[in-house]
Amino acid sequence: MNLSILLSAKDVSYLNDVIDKKTCPLLNRNLVNLSNKQNNQVNNKSTSYLTNYSTKSNKLIDKPVTFHKTVKSSGYGNIPSDIIDRKILEKKLKKEKQIKQLTNQLMRENQLVNDKTLGITNGLIVGSKIRNYRMDCNPMTYHMNNNNYPINKSINCPITRICYNSDGSQLAFASSDIAVPTIQLPVHKNNGQGYNYIGHSGRITDVDFSLDKKLLLSSSIDKSIKLWRVSQIDRPVVNITHCKHQPKTGSYLNSDSSSTSGSSKSNELISDEIVNSRFYYMDKFICMAVKNSVSLYEYETESMANRSDLNRIQSTGSYRLSHSWVLDGQVVTAMNCINTAKSPVVFAATSDRKLHVLDSLTGQVAVEFTSPHQKPIHHIALSQPSIYVPADGENINYNMFATSSIDNSINIYDLRSTDLIGSYSGSHVNRRENVRCAISPCMKYLITGSEDNTFHIVDLRTFQPLHRLSFGFRDVVIDVAFHPFASQVACCSLDGTIKFFCDPSII
């Protein structure tokens, strides 16, 4: 075999000896059998592929030999960095393009957030879309008759309280029954379906959804507060029946109850019916008004010691009293607080016609003044900050709140000065029932029920009545509630019906 065109005589003799001795597994006689054409091509190239041979040690280094500078990947090795960078760049550009298209789409849909297709007829925008409350909305005077509740006309249980959850997908209400019903919205799309939470033994006095939409709170004249996990109707996850802490042991919340609450004998049962109960401080506390006191409770829905399935069935969560204000009046007649923001303020009204502003940071009564109402206040309406209201919204004054009384009047105050800034009376009737009112998220309208089977829309800027509407209510319109992001309001009546009204300009 003639390799003189490639190798020197010394190299040829060495390779022949190695091949004859069969000591090199990487070379074979067949591999060296090159054609003349290949020899001519190789002759013009460098002999750098022979660097595997070590002249110093006279040994052949055990490395693969190749006649190419780069080896094409078989697909199982590492991807070259330039290909990786190109793919990452392409993926990034594609994602940016998708985000830009989605942003443009959301901006277009945001202008129609409360129109017939998205905001009102469907009652809820499905998907991750921008939801902003229309600051330029008109009064809600259009009756959405396809959303009347109940669909079954045979149901005739008086409804006394209503409450939306934080995204308007559910509505909870209290009635003269012992159950706490919730309905899926919109009514016509879900056929009035929902859940009934049964566990109280007396009439329901108040209902409220947590800000994260996972819990439902209910209070009753049976002297208890129950926390329900939404869609879990078999049992409450927390049952508040005692004044200071959960009587059962095994939870970290009451592990030090002996040091904070005294002996177990002082942990008495709640002695009177609960007037109002609300979630407070972005779901961190439960605020409760009973007799002449307002109390804050810290709660835990699942006991840390009861994680097994067997113990979970018997567990009712845990709670502990954080603070309590004892007021001068004989009875607390109304209480309300803000849950959509970390506000330290709690409002309470007592039977001696006084209005108390409680500071939860200091545990003191910040302001106390006598209400101009001739009768005790039975409801306090607050301007709840909403994530659906633009931060730069014009004319937003969350220091405004309103009070209702059975003296046929509604008074509006400014918290910064506690001065009466407006009053509405004479048009609506409120002499007997605890009729409630509500302030719209845009801070332009106040809506109140009335004992003449109507509800009234009031302009908060001028305190003048705008509309008086009935639409077939057969009894007192006792409570109203605004939708969190759609220009829509729900009104409930003692005739057992709930009706929905919206801005007519978007129909």
Coordinates of C-alpha atoms in Angstrom, one line a residue:
M1 CA 0.0 0.0 0.0
N2 CA 1.5 3.3 -1.2
L3 CA 0.9 6.2 1.1
S4 CA 3.9 8.2 0.0
I5 CA 1.8 11.0 -1.4
L6 CA 0.5 11.6 2.1
L7 CA 3.0 10.4 4.6
S8 CA 6.8 10.3 4.9
A9 CA 8.6 7.0 4.9
K10 CA 9.0 7.1 8.7
D11 CA 5.3 7.6 9.2
V12 CA 4.4 4.9 6.7
S13 CA 6.6 2.3 8.4
Y14 CA 5.1 3.3 11.8
L15 CA 1.5 2.9 10.7
N16 CA 2.2 -0.4 9.0
D17 CA 3.7 -1.7 12.1
V18 CA 0.7 -0.5 14.2
I19 CA -1.8 -1.9 11.8
D20 CA 0.0 -5.3 11.6
K21 CA 0.1 -5.5 15.4
K22 CA -3.7 -4.6 15.5
T23 CA -3.0 -2.2 18.4
C24 CA -5.1 0.7 17.0
P25 CA -8.8 0.2 17.1
L26 CA -9.4 3.4 15.2
L27 CA -7.6 2.5 12.0
N28 CA -8.2 -0.3 9.6
R29 CA -6.6 -1.2 6.3
N30 CA -9.9 -0.5 4.5
L31 CA -9.9 3.0 5.7
V32 CA -6.6 3.8 4.2
N33 CA -7.6 2.5 0.7
L34 CA -8.2 5.9 -0.9
S35 CA -8.7 6.5 -4.6
N36 CA -6.4 8.6 -6.7
K37 CA -9.0 11.3 -6.8
Q38 CA -9.3 11.4 -3.0
N39 CA -5.5 11.4 -2.7
N40 CA -5.2 14.4 -5.0
Q41 CA -7.8 16.3 -2.9
V42 CA -6.1 15.4 0.4
N43 CA -2.7 16.2 -1.0
N44 CA -3.7 19.8 -1.3
K45 CA -4.9 20.0 2.3
S46 CA -3.1 20.3 5.5
T47 CA -2.1 17.1 7.4
S48 CA -3.4 18.5 10.6
Y49 CA -5.5 15.4 11.1
L50 CA -2.3 13.5 12.0
T51 CA -1.9 15.5 15.2
N52 CA -3.3 12.5 17.1
Y53 CA 0.2 11.0 16.8
S54 CA 2.6 11.9 19.6
T55 CA 6.2 11.9 18.5
K56 CA 7.6 12.3 22.0
S57 CA 6.0 9.2 23.5
N58 CA 5.8 7.3 20.2
K59 CA 2.2 6.5 21.1
L60 CA -1.1 7.2 19.3
I61 CA -3.5 9.3 21.3
D62 CA -6.9 7.7 21.5
K63 CA -9.0 10.3 19.8
P64 CA -11.4 10.1 16.8
V65 CA -10.1 11.1 13.5
T66 CA -12.1 13.1 11.1
F67 CA -11.5 14.7 7.8
H68 CA -13.9 17.7 8.4
K69 CA -13.5 20.8 10.6
T70 CA -17.0 20.5 12.0
V71 CA -19.2 17.5 12.5
K72 CA -22.9 17.7 11.6
S73 CA -25.0 17.1 14.7
S74 CA -26.9 13.9 14.9
G75 CA -29.7 15.5 16.7
Y76 CA -28.9 14.1 20.1
G77 CA -26.2 16.5 21.2
N78 CA -26.3 20.1 22.4
I79 CA -27.9 22.7 20.1
P80 CA -25.4 25.3 18.9
S81 CA -25.6 28.6 20.7
D82 CA -26.4 30.6 17.6
I83 CA -29.5 28.4 16.9
I84 CA -30.6 28.7 20.6
D85 CA -30.3 32.5 20.5
R86 CA -32.2 32.7 17.2
K87 CA -35.0 30.5 18.6
I88 CA -35.2 32.6 21.8
L89 CA -35.3 35.7 19.8
E90 CA -38.1 34.4 17.5
K91 CA -40.1 33.2 20.5
K92 CA -39.7 36.6 22.2
L93 CA -40.8 38.5 19.1
K94 CA -43.7 36.2 18.7
K95 CA -44.8 36.7 22.3
E96 CA -44.4 40.5 22.0
K97 CA -46.6 40.4 18.9
Q98 CA -49.2 38.4 20.7
I99 CA -49.2 40.7 23.7
K100 CA -49.5 43.7 21.4
Q101 CA -52.5 42.1 19.6
L102 CA -54.1 41.2 22.8
T103 CA -53.6 44.6 24.3
N104 CA -55.2 46.3 21.2
Q105 CA -58.1 43.8 21.5
L106 CA -58.6 44.5 25.2
M107 CA -58.5 48.2 24.6
R108 CA -61.2 47.9 22.0
E109 CA -63.3 45.6 24.3
N110 CA -62.7 47.9 27.3
Q111 CA -64.7 50.6 25.5
L112 CA -67.6 48.1 25.2
V113 CA -67.2 46.6 28.7
N114 CA -70.7 47.6 29.7
D115 CA -72.5 47.2 26.4
K116 CA -75.2 44.7 25.6
T117 CA -72.9 41.9 24.6
L118 CA -70.3 42.0 27.3
G119 CA -71.4 44.0 30.3
I120 CA -75.1 43.7 30.8
T121 CA -76.8 40.8 29.0
N122 CA -74.1 38.3 30.0
G123 CA -73.7 39.9 33.4
L124 CA -70.0 39.0 33.5
I125 CA -67.1 39.3 31.2
V126 CA -65.5 35.9 30.8
G127 CA -61.8 35.6 30.6
S128 CA -58.9 37.9 31.5
K129 CA -60.2 41.1 30.1
I130 CA -59.9 44.7 31.3
R131 CA -63.0 45.6 33.4
N132 CA -63.4 49.3 34.2
Y133 CA -66.4 50.9 35.7
R134 CA -67.8 53.5 33.3
M135 CA -67.3 56.9 35.0
D136 CA -69.6 58.6 32.5
C137 CA -72.5 56.2 33.0
N138 CA -76.1 57.3 33.1
P139 CA -78.7 56.5 35.8
M140 CA -79.6 52.8 35.8
T141 CA -83.2 53.1 34.6
Y142 CA -83.5 50.2 32.1
H143 CA -85.2 47.2 33.5
M144 CA -83.5 43.9 32.4
N145 CA -86.7 41.9 32.6
N146 CA -85.0 38.7 31.3
N147 CA -82.9 38.6 34.5
N148 CA -85.7 38.7 37.1
Y149 CA -85.4 36.4 40.0
P150 CA -86.9 34.0 40.9
I151 CA -87.8 32.4 37.5
N152 CA -90.3 30.2 39.3
K153 CA -93.1 32.6 40.4
S154 CA -94.3 30.2 43.1
I155 CA -91.3 31.2 45.3
N156 CA -92.5 34.0 47.6
C157 CA -90.0 34.3 50.5
P158 CA -89.2 37.9 51.6
I159 CA -85.7 38.9 50.6
T160 CA -84.1 41.4 53.0
R161 CA -80.4 41.7 52.0
I162 CA -78.4 41.2 48.8
C163 CA -74.6 41.3 48.1
Y164 CA -72.5 40.8 44.9
N165 CA -69.2 39.0 45.0
S166 CA -66.1 40.9 43.9
D167 CA -66.4 40.2 40.2
G168 CA -70.2 40.2 39.9
S169 CA -70.5 36.5 39.0
Q170 CA -72.6 35.6 42.1
L171 CA -75.3 37.2 44.2
A172 CA -76.0 36.2 47.8
F173 CA -79.1 37.2 49.6
A174 CA -80.7 36.9 53.0
S175 CA -84.4 36.2 53.5
S176 CA -86.8 35.2 56.3
D177 CA -85.7 31.6 55.7
I178 CA -82.8 30.0 57.6
A179 CA -81.0 29.2 54.4
V180 CA -78.4 31.5 52.7
P181 CA -79.0 31.2 48.9
T182 CA -76.6 32.3 46.2
I183 CA -77.4 32.5 42.5
Q184 CA -75.1 32.5 39.5
L185 CA -75.3 35.6 37.3
P186 CA -76.7 36.4 34.8
V187 CA -80.0 34.9 35.9
H188 CA -81.3 34.2 32.4
K189 CA -78.2 32.4 31.3
N190 CA -77.9 30.1 34.4
N191 CA -81.7 29.7 34.9
G192 CA -81.5 31.0 38.4
Q193 CA -79.2 28.2 39.6
G194 CA -77.1 28.5 42.7
Y195 CA -76.4 27.0 46.1
N196 CA -78.3 27.0 49.4
Y197 CA -76.1 27.1 52.5
I198 CA -78.1 25.6 55.4
G199 CA -76.8 25.6 58.9
H200 CA -78.5 28.5 60.8
S201 CA -81.5 28.0 63.0
G202 CA -82.9 31.5 62.7
R203 CA -83.6 34.3 60.3
I204 CA -80.5 35.6 58.4
T205 CA -79.5 39.2 59.3
D206 CA -76.5 39.8 57.0
V207 CA -74.5 38.2 54.2
D208 CA -71.1 39.1 52.7
F209 CA -68.6 37.7 50.2
S210 CA -64.9 37.7 50.9
L211 CA -62.7 39.8 48.5
D212 CA -61.1 36.6 47.1
K213 CA -64.5 35.2 46.3
K214 CA -63.7 32.0 48.2
L215 CA -65.8 32.5 51.4
L216 CA -69.3 33.5 52.2
L217 CA -70.2 35.0 55.6
S218 CA -73.7 34.8 57.1
S219 CA -75.0 36.0 60.5
S220 CA -78.3 35.2 62.1
I221 CA -80.6 35.9 65.0
D222 CA -79.5 32.5 66.3
K223 CA -76.5 34.3 67.7
S224 CA -73.9 32.9 65.4
I225 CA -71.7 33.7 62.4
K226 CA -70.9 31.1 59.9
L227 CA -68.2 31.1 57.2
W228 CA -68.9 28.9 54.2
R229 CA -66.5 27.9 51.5
V230 CA -68.2 28.9 48.2
S231 CA -69.9 25.9 46.5
Q232 CA -69.3 23.7 49.6
I233 CA -72.7 23.5 51.2
D234 CA -72.2 20.5 53.5
R235 CA -70.9 22.4 56.5
P236 CA -69.4 25.8 57.5
V237 CA -65.6 26.1 57.7
V238 CA -65.8 28.5 60.7
N239 CA -68.6 28.7 63.2
I240 CA -68.4 31.7 65.5
T241 CA -70.6 31.1 68.6
H242 CA -68.5 32.3 71.5
C243 CA -67.3 35.7 72.5
K244 CA -63.6 35.3 72.7
H245 CA -62.3 32.2 70.9
Q246 CA -63.1 28.8 69.5
P247 CA -64.1 26.5 72.4
K248 CA -62.4 23.5 70.7
T249 CA -58.6 23.1 71.0
G250 CA -56.1 22.1 68.4
S251 CA -55.6 25.3 66.5
Y252 CA -52.7 27.7 66.5
L253 CA -55.1 30.6 66.8
N254 CA -56.3 29.6 70.3
S255 CA -53.2 27.8 71.5
D256 CA -52.5 30.7 73.8
S257 CA -56.1 31.4 74.6
S258 CA -55.5 30.9 78.3
S259 CA -53.1 33.9 78.4
T260 CA -55.0 36.2 76.1
S261 CA -58.6 35.5 76.9
G262 CA -58.5 34.5 80.5
S263 CA -60.0 31.3 81.7
S264 CA -62.4 29.2 79.6
K265 CA -65.3 30.3 81.9
S266 CA -65.1 33.9 80.5
N267 CA -65.5 32.6 77.0
E268 CA -69.2 32.8 77.0
L269 CA -71.7 32.3 74.2
I270 CA -72.7 35.3 72.2
S271 CA -75.6 36.6 74.2
D272 CA -77.7 38.5 71.6
E273 CA -78.6 38.4 68.0
I274 CA -76.0 39.7 65.5
V275 CA -77.0 43.0 63.9
N276 CA -74.3 43.2 61.2
S277 CA -71.3 41.2 60.2
R278 CA -68.7 42.0 57.5
F279 CA -65.3 41.0 56.2
Y280 CA -62.8 43.6 57.1
Y281 CA -59.3 44.7 56.1
M282 CA -59.1 42.7 52.9
D283 CA -60.5 39.5 54.5
K284 CA -58.1 39.5 57.4
F285 CA -60.8 40.1 60.0
I286 CA -64.5 39.6 60.6
C287 CA -66.2 42.6 62.0
M288 CA -69.4 41.9 64.1
A289 CA -71.9 44.2 65.8
V290 CA -73.9 42.7 68.7
K291 CA -75.7 44.4 71.5
N292 CA -73.6 47.5 72.4
S293 CA -70.2 46.3 71.1
V294 CA -68.3 46.0 67.9
S295 CA -65.8 43.2 67.7
L296 CA -63.0 42.1 65.4
Y297 CA -62.2 38.4 65.0
E298 CA -59.1 36.8 63.4
Y299 CA -60.1 33.5 61.8
E300 CA -58.5 30.4 60.3
T301 CA -60.7 28.4 57.9
E302 CA -58.7 25.2 58.4
S303 CA -57.1 24.1 61.7
M304 CA -53.4 23.4 61.4
A305 CA -53.8 20.4 63.6
N306 CA -56.7 18.8 61.6
R307 CA -55.3 18.0 58.2
S308 CA -56.4 14.4 57.9
D309 CA -59.7 13.6 56.1
L310 CA -61.3 12.1 59.2
N311 CA -60.6 15.1 61.4
R312 CA -61.5 17.5 58.6
I313 CA -65.1 16.4 58.7
Q314 CA -65.3 17.5 62.4
S315 CA -63.2 20.6 62.1
T316 CA -65.0 24.0 62.0
G317 CA -62.0 26.1 61.8
S318 CA -60.9 28.5 64.5
Y319 CA -61.2 32.1 65.5
R320 CA -60.0 34.5 68.2
L321 CA -61.1 37.9 69.4
S322 CA -58.6 40.6 68.3
H323 CA -60.3 43.7 69.7
S324 CA -63.7 44.9 70.9
W325 CA -65.2 48.4 71.3
V326 CA -67.9 48.8 74.0
L327 CA -70.0 51.9 73.0
D328 CA -72.2 54.1 75.2
G329 CA -75.5 53.4 73.5
Q330 CA -77.8 50.6 74.6
V331 CA -77.7 48.8 71.3
V332 CA -75.6 49.1 68.1
T333 CA -78.2 49.6 65.4
A334 CA -75.9 49.7 62.3
M335 CA -72.3 48.8 61.5
N336 CA -70.2 48.9 58.3
C337 CA -66.6 48.8 57.2
I338 CA -64.4 48.8 54.1
N339 CA -63.0 45.5 52.9
T340 CA -61.6 46.3 49.4
A341 CA -58.8 48.4 51.0
K342 CA -56.8 48.3 54.2
S343 CA -58.8 51.0 55.9
P344 CA -58.4 51.4 59.7
V345 CA -61.9 52.9 60.0
V346 CA -65.0 51.1 61.2
F347 CA -68.4 52.9 61.4
A348 CA -71.0 52.1 64.0
A349 CA -74.3 53.8 65.0
T350 CA -76.1 53.3 68.3
S351 CA -79.6 53.6 69.6
D352 CA -78.9 57.0 71.2
R353 CA -78.6 58.5 67.6
K354 CA -74.8 58.8 67.8
L355 CA -72.5 57.9 65.0
H356 CA -69.1 56.5 66.0
V357 CA -65.9 56.3 63.9
L358 CA -63.7 53.6 65.3
D359 CA -59.9 53.4 64.7
S360 CA -58.7 49.8 64.5
L361 CA -55.1 50.8 64.6
T362 CA -55.3 52.5 68.1
G363 CA -58.3 50.6 69.3
Q364 CA -60.0 53.8 70.2
V365 CA -63.1 55.8 69.2
A366 CA -61.7 58.3 66.8
V367 CA -64.8 60.5 66.3
E368 CA -68.2 60.5 68.0
F369 CA -71.0 62.9 67.1
T370 CA -74.7 63.1 67.3
S371 CA -76.5 62.4 64.1
P372 CA -79.1 64.9 62.8
H373 CA -81.5 62.1 62.3
Q374 CA -84.6 62.1 64.5
K375 CA -84.5 58.3 64.8
P376 CA -81.6 55.9 65.3
I377 CA -79.6 55.1 62.2
H378 CA -80.3 51.6 60.8
H379 CA -77.9 51.6 57.8
I380 CA -74.5 53.1 56.9
A381 CA -73.6 53.2 53.2
L382 CA -69.9 53.5 52.4
S383 CA -68.1 54.4 49.2
Q384 CA -66.1 51.2 48.7
P385 CA -62.9 51.6 46.7
S386 CA -62.9 49.4 43.7
I387 CA -60.2 47.9 41.5
Y388 CA -62.5 48.5 38.6
V389 CA -62.5 52.2 39.0
P390 CA -59.6 54.0 37.4
A391 CA -57.1 55.4 39.9
D392 CA -57.2 58.8 38.2
G393 CA -61.0 58.8 38.1
E394 CA -62.3 62.3 38.4
N395 CA -64.5 63.4 41.3
I396 CA -63.8 60.3 43.3
N397 CA -64.2 61.0 47.0
Y398 CA -64.0 57.9 49.2
N399 CA -64.5 60.0 52.3
M400 CA -68.2 60.3 51.6
F401 CA -70.7 58.1 53.4
A402 CA -74.4 58.1 53.9
T403 CA -76.8 57.1 56.7
S404 CA -80.4 56.0 56.6
S405 CA -83.1 56.2 59.3
I406 CA -86.8 55.6 59.6
D407 CA -87.3 59.4 59.9
N408 CA -87.7 59.4 56.1
S409 CA -84.3 60.9 55.4
I410 CA -80.8 60.1 54.2
N411 CA -77.9 62.2 55.3
I412 CA -74.5 62.4 53.5
Y413 CA -71.3 63.2 55.4
D414 CA -67.6 63.9 54.7
L415 CA -65.3 61.9 56.9
R416 CA -62.6 64.5 56.9
S417 CA -64.8 67.0 58.7
T418 CA -67.7 64.9 59.9
D419 CA -70.0 67.7 58.6
L420 CA -73.3 67.1 57.0
I421 CA -72.7 67.9 53.3
G422 CA -76.2 67.0 52.0
S423 CA -79.5 65.4 52.8
Y424 CA -82.2 63.7 50.8
S425 CA -85.7 63.4 52.2
G426 CA -89.3 63.8 51.3
S427 CA -89.5 61.8 48.1
H428 CA -88.9 58.3 49.4
V429 CA -90.9 56.6 52.2
N430 CA -89.1 55.1 55.1
R431 CA -91.1 55.0 58.3
R432 CA -91.2 51.3 59.3
E433 CA -88.7 49.0 57.6
N434 CA -84.9 49.1 57.6
V435 CA -84.6 50.3 54.1
R436 CA -81.0 50.4 52.8
C437 CA -79.2 52.7 50.3
A438 CA -76.0 52.3 48.2
I439 CA -73.5 54.6 46.6
S440 CA -72.4 53.9 43.0
P441 CA -68.7 53.1 42.3
C442 CA -68.5 56.3 40.1
M443 CA -69.6 58.4 43.1
K444 CA -72.3 60.1 41.1
Y445 CA -75.5 58.4 42.2
L446 CA -77.2 57.2 45.4
I447 CA -80.0 54.6 45.1
T448 CA -82.4 53.9 47.9
G449 CA -85.3 51.7 48.3
S450 CA -88.7 52.9 49.5
E451 CA -91.8 51.6 51.3
D452 CA -94.0 52.7 48.4
N453 CA -92.7 49.7 46.3
T454 CA -90.3 51.9 44.4
F455 CA -86.6 52.8 44.4
H456 CA -85.2 56.3 43.9
I457 CA -82.0 57.5 42.1
V458 CA -80.4 60.6 43.6
D459 CA -77.7 62.8 42.2
L460 CA -74.9 62.9 44.7
R461 CA -73.5 66.1 43.3
T462 CA -76.7 68.1 43.8
F463 CA -78.6 65.8 46.2
Q464 CA -81.7 66.1 44.0
P465 CA -83.9 63.2 43.0
L466 CA -83.5 62.0 39.4
H467 CA -85.8 59.0 39.0
R468 CA -88.5 57.2 40.9
L469 CA -89.0 53.7 39.5
S470 CA -91.2 50.7 40.3
F471 CA -91.4 48.1 37.5
G472 CA -93.8 45.9 39.2
F473 CA -92.6 45.5 42.8
R474 CA -95.5 44.4 45.0
D475 CA -93.9 45.2 48.4
V476 CA -91.2 47.3 50.0
V477 CA -87.9 47.7 48.1
I478 CA -85.7 47.1 51.0
D479 CA -82.1 46.8 49.7
V480 CA -80.0 47.7 46.6
A481 CA -76.5 46.8 45.5
F482 CA -74.3 48.0 42.7
H483 CA -72.5 45.7 40.3
P484 CA -68.7 45.9 40.9
F485 CA -67.7 46.9 37.3
A486 CA -70.9 47.1 35.2
S487 CA -73.3 50.1 35.3
Q488 CA -75.9 47.8 36.8
V489 CA -77.9 47.8 40.1
A490 CA -79.8 45.0 41.8
C491 CA -82.9 45.7 43.9
C492 CA -84.6 43.3 46.2
S493 CA -88.1 43.5 47.7
L494 CA -90.1 41.9 50.5
D495 CA -92.2 40.4 47.8
G496 CA -89.4 37.8 47.3
T497 CA -88.1 39.2 43.9
I498 CA -84.8 40.6 42.7
K499 CA -84.7 42.8 39.7
F500 CA -81.8 44.2 37.7
F501 CA -81.5 47.6 36.1
C502 CA -78.8 49.1 33.9
D503 CA -77.7 52.2 32.0
P504 CA -80.2 52.5 29.0
S505 CA -77.5 54.1 26.8
I506 CA -75.7 50.8 26.4
I507 CA -78.7 48.8 25.3

